Short mmCIF file of C-alpha atoms in Angstrom, two decimals:
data_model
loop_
_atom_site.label_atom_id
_atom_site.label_comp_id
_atom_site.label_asym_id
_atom_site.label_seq_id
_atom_site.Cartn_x
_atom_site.Cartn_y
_atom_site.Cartn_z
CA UNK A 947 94.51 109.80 86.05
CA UNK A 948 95.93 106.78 84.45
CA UNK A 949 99.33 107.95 85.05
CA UNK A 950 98.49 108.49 88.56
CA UNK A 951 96.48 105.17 88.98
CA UNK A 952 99.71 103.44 88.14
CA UNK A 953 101.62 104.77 90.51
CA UNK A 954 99.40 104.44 93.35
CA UNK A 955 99.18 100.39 92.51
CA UNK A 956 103.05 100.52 92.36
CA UNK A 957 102.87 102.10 95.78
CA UNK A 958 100.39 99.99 97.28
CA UNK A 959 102.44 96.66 96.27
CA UNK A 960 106.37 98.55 97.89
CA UNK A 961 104.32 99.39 101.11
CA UNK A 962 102.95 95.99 101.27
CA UNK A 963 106.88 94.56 100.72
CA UNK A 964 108.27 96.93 103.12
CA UNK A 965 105.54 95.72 105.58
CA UNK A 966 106.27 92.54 105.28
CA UNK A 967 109.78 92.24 105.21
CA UNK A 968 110.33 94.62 107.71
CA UNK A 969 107.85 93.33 110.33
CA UNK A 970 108.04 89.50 109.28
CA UNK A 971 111.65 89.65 110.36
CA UNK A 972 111.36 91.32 113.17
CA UNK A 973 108.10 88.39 114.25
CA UNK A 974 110.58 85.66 113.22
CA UNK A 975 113.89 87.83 115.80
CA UNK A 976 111.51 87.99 118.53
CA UNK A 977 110.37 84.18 117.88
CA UNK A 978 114.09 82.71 118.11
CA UNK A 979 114.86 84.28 121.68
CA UNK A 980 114.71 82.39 124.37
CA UNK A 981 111.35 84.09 126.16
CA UNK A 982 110.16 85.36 123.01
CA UNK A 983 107.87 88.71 123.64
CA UNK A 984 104.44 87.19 122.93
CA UNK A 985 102.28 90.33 122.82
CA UNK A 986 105.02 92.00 120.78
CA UNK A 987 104.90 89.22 118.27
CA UNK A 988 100.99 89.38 118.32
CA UNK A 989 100.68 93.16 117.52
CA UNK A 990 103.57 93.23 114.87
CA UNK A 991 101.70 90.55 113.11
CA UNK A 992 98.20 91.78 113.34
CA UNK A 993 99.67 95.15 112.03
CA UNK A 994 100.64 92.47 108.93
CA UNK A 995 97.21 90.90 108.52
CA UNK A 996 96.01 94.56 108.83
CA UNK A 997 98.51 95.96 106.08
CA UNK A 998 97.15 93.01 103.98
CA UNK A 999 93.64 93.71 104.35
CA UNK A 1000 94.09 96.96 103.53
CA UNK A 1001 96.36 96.41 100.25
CA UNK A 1002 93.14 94.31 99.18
CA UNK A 1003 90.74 96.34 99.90
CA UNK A 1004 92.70 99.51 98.59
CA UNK A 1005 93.57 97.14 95.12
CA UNK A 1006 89.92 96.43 94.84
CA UNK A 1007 89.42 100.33 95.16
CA UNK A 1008 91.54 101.03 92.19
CA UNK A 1009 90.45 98.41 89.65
CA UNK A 1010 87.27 99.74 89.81
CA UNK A 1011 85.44 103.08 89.30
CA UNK A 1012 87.02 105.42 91.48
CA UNK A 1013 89.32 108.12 90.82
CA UNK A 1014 92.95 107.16 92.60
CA UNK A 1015 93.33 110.26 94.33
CA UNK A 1016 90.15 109.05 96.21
CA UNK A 1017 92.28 105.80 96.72
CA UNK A 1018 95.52 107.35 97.32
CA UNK A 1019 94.49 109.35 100.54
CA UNK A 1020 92.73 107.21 102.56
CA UNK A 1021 95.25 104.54 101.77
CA UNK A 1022 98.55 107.34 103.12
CA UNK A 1023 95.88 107.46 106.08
CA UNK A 1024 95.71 104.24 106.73
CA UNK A 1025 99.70 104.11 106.68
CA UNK A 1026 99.98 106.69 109.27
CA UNK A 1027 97.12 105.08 111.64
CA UNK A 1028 99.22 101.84 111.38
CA UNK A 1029 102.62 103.37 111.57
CA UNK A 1030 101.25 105.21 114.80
CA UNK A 1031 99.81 101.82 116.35
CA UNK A 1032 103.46 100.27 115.57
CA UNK A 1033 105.27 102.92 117.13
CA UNK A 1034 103.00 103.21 120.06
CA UNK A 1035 103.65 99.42 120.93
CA UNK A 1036 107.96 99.33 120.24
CA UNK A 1037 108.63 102.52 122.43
CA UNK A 1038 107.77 105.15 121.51
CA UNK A 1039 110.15 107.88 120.33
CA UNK A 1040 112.61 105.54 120.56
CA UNK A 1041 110.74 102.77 118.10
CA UNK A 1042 112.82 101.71 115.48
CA UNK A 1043 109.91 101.85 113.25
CA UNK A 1044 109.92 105.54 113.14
CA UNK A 1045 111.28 105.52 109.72
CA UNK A 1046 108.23 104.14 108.23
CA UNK A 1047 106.46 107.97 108.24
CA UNK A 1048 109.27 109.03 105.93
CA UNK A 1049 108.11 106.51 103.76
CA UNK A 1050 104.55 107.61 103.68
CA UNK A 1051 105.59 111.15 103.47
CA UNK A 1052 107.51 110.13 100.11
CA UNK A 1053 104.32 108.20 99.28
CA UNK A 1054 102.16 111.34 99.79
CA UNK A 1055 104.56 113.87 97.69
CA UNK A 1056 104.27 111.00 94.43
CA UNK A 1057 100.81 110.81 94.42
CA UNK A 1058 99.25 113.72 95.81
CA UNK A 1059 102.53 116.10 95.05
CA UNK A 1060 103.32 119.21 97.05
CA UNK A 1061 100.34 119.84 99.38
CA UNK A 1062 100.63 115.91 99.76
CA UNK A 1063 104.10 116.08 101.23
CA UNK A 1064 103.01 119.24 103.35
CA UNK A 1065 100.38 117.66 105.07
CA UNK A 1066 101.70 114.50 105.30
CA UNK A 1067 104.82 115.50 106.99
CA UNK A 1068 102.52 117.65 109.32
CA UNK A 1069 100.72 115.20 110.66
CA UNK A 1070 103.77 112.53 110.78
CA UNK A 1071 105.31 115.26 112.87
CA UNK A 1072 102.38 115.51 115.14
CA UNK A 1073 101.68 111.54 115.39
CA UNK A 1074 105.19 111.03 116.14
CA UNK A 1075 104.58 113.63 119.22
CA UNK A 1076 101.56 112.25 120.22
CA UNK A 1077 102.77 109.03 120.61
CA UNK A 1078 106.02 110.05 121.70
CA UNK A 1079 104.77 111.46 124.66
CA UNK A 1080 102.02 108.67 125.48
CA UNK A 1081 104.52 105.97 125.43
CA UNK A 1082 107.44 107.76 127.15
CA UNK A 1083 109.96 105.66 129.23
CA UNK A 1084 112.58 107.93 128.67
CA UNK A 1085 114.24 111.06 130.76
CA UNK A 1086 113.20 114.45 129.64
CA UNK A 1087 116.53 115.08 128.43
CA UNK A 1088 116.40 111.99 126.23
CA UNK A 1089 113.49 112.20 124.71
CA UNK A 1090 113.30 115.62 123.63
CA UNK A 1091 116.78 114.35 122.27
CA UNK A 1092 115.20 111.59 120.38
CA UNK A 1093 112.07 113.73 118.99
CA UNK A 1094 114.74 116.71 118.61
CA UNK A 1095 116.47 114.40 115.59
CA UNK A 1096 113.32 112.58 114.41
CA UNK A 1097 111.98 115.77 113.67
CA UNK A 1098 114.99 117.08 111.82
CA UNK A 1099 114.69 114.03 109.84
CA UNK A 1100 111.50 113.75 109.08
CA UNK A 1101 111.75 117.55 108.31
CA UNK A 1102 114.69 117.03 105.87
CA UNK A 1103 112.42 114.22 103.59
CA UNK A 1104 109.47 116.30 103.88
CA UNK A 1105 111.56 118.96 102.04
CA UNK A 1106 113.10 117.06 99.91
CA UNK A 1107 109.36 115.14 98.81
CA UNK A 1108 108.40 118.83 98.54
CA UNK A 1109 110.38 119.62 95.73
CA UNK A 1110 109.46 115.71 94.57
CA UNK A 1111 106.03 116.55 94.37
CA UNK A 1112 106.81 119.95 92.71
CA UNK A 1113 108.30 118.34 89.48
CA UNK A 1114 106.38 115.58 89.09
CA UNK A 1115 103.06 118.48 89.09
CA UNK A 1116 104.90 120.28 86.76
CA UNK A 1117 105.79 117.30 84.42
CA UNK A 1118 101.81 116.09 84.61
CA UNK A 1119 100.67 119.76 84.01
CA UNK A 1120 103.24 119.43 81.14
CA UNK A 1121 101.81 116.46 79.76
CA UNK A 1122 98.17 117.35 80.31
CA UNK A 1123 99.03 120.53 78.15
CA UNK A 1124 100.94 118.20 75.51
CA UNK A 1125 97.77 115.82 75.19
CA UNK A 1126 95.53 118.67 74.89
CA UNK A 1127 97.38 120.10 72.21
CA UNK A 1128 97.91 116.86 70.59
CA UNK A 1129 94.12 116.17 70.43
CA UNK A 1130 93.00 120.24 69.09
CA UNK A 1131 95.51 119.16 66.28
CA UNK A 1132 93.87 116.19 65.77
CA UNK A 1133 90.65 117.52 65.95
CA UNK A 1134 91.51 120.41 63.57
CA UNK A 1135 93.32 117.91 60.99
CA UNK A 1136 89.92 115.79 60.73
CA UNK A 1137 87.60 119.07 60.47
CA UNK A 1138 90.36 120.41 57.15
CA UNK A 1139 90.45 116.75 55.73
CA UNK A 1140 86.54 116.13 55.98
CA UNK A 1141 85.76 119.94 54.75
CA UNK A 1142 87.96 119.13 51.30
CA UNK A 1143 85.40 118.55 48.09
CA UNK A 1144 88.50 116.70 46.66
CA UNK A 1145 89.30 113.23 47.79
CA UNK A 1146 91.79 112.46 50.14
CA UNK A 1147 93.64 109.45 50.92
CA UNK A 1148 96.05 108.09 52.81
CA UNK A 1149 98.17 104.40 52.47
CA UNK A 1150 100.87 102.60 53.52
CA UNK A 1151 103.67 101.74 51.19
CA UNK A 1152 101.96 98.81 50.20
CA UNK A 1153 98.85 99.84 49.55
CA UNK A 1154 96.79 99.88 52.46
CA UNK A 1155 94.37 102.82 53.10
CA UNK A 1156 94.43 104.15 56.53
CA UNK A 1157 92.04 106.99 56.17
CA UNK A 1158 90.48 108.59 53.51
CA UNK A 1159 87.62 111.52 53.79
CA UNK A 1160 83.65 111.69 52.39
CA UNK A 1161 84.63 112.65 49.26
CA UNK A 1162 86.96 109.84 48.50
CA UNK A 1163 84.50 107.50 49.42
CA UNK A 1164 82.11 109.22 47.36
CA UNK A 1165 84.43 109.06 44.67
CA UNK A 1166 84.99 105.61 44.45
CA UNK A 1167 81.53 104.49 45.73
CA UNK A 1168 83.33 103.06 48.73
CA UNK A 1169 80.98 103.68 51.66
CA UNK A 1170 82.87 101.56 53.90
CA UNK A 1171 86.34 103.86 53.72
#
């Protein structure tokens, strides 16, 4: 959970620097021309504020109480609803912005591994559709074109965040096993070293006792080792 905490804040920060680079310069391109696009400029930057809410909000989420994967899905939500809303207003299936659901499918295989990247390229795939066909201003030919190759690519990362997903499971399931392990031998070491009727202890090469069982203290009259 820590592990998995820490990755999710990690996350939450890149998305937030993606947003904001990404969309800021575009805001500050449309501001220099010489009719600049106001309602363009006023979505791309509410989508900002609304990335910055939700980075708060989300932040909050994790510094407290609650388990990340309950964080970590509502946030990849919330990057899909916006990504959506972005593409919808630049064009559809020919938005530039497109690229930003390969980034939350990459999002969704780290923290939520393979059935992450599954469903998250699913529903990419069907968002992109949806608004695709909404916000059409294209030929037939050309847009099943265009969704032909976004599909491919979003495909092709939703693969490769597949296998992603697949290692780092295996490497936590790994680990998990490893700290389990590590705390039965623990556990056992304690049970042999308190069940001695001889005294045991242990000190560092100056002196200092780091542990040292009942019978040691009972030994020495040392209730407080």
């Amino acid at each position: 959970p820590s592990d998995l905490r820490r990755r999710t804040a990690r996350l939450l920060a890149l998305r937030t620097l993606v947003i904001t680079f990404v969309l800021g310069l575009s805001v500050w391109l449309l501001a220099r021309e010489e009719h600049p696009a106001r309602a363009a400029m006023w979505w791309q930057s509410s989508i900002i504020a609304a990335q910055y809410v939700a980075t708060v909000v989300f932040g909050a989420l994790l510094r407290g109480k609650i388990r990340p994967h309950r964080v970590a899905r509502p946030m990849l939500a919330s990057d899909l609803v916006l990504t959506s809303a972005l593409v919808s207003a630049t064009g559809g299936a020919q938005s530039p912005y497109i690229f930003l659901y390969a980034l939350t499918i990459v999002a969704a295989g780290a923290l939520l591994y393979r059935r992450g990247a599954v469903v998250a390229t699913l529903v990419s795939l069907g968002a992109m559709f949806g608004v695709g066909l909404l916000a059409n201003h294209q030929e037939i030919v050309d847009l099943v074109r265009t969704l032909g190759i976004n599909t491919a690519a979003l495909i092709g990362v939703g693969a490769l965040s597949y296998i992603f997903g697949d290692q780092l499971e295996r490497g936590a399931e790994t680990l998990a096993t490893t700290r389990r392990a590590a705390a039965e031998l623990l556990t056992l070491h304690q049970d042999i070293v308190r069940s001695l009727s001889s005294g045991l202890i242990t000190t560092t090469p100056d002196g200092t006792v780091i542990t040292a069982n009942e019978s040691a203290a009972a030994i020495l009259g040392r209730a407080d080792l």
